[in-house]
XYZ file of C-alpha atoms in Angstrom:
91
model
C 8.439 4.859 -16.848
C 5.295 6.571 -16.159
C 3.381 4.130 -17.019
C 5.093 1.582 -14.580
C 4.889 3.818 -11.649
C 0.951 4.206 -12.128
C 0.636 0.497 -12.741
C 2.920 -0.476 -9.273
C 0.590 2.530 -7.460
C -3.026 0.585 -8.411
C -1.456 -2.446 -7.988
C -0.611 -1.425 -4.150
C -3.946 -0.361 -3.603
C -5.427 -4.071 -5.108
C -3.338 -5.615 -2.515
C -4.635 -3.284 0.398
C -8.135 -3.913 -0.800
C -7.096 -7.519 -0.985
C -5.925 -7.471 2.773
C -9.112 -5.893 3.663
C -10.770 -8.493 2.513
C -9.422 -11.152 4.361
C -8.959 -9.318 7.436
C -12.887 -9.135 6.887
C -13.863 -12.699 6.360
C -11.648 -13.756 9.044
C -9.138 -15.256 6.941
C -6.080 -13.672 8.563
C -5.938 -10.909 12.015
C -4.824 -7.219 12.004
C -2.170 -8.471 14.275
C -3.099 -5.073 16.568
C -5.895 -2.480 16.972
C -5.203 0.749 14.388
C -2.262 2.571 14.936
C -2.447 5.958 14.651
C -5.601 7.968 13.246
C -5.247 10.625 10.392
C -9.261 10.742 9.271
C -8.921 14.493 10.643
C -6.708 15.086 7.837
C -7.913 12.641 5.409
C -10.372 10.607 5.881
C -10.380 7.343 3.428
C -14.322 6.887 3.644
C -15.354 10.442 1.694
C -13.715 12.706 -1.112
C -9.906 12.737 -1.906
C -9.352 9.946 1.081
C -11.644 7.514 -1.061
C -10.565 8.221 -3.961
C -6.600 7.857 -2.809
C -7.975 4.853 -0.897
C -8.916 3.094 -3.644
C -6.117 4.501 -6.079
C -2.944 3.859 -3.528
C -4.326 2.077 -0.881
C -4.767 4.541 1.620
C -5.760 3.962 4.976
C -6.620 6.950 7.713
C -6.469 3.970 10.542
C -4.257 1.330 9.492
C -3.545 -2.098 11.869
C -0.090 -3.668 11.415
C -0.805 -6.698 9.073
C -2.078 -4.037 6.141
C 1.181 -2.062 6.903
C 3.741 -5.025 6.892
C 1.830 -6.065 3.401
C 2.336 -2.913 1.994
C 5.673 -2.805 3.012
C 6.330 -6.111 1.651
C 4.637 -5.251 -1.705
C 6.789 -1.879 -2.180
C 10.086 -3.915 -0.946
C 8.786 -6.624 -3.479
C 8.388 -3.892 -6.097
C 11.233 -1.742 -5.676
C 13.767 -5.319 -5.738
C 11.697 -5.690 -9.066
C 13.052 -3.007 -10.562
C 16.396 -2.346 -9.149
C 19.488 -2.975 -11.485
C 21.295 -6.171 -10.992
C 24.405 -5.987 -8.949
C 27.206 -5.931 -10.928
C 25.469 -4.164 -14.192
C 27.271 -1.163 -15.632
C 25.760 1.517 -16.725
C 25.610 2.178 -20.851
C 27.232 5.290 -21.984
């Protein structure tokens, strides 16, 4: 179970970096300018921010298109893993 969480944790912060990435080539739009600002806290460019930046995908100054992904991806994930309707639990 561990294991799984960790795995579904790196694999959000592939698909951030992913969005990044397009976002930066011009592939796709941010949809807005950021929308809030939280590098006073934690910024994602030095120290713990990177590092939970790169590990989660972590962003001090997100825009709505990397929010509505990671949102999707969690939704995605947490479907995924959800019992089927209708299962009973084993005693």
């Amino acid at each position: 179970m561990t294991s799984q969480v960790l795995i579904l944790i790196l694999g959000s912060g592939l698909m951030m970096t992913a969005v990044d990435r397009a976002i930066s080539l011009g592939i796709v739009s941010t949809l807005t300018s950021p929308l809030w600002d939280t590098s006073w806290i934690l910024d994602d460019a030095a120290g713990a921010g990177a590092f939970f930046s790169g590990l989660a995908g972590y962003r001090s100054r997100p825009e709505l298109l990397p929010l509505l992904a990671l949102g999707f991806y969690w939704m995605t994930a947490s479907l995924a893993y959800a019992p089927a309707v209708g299962d009973k639990a084993h005693a």
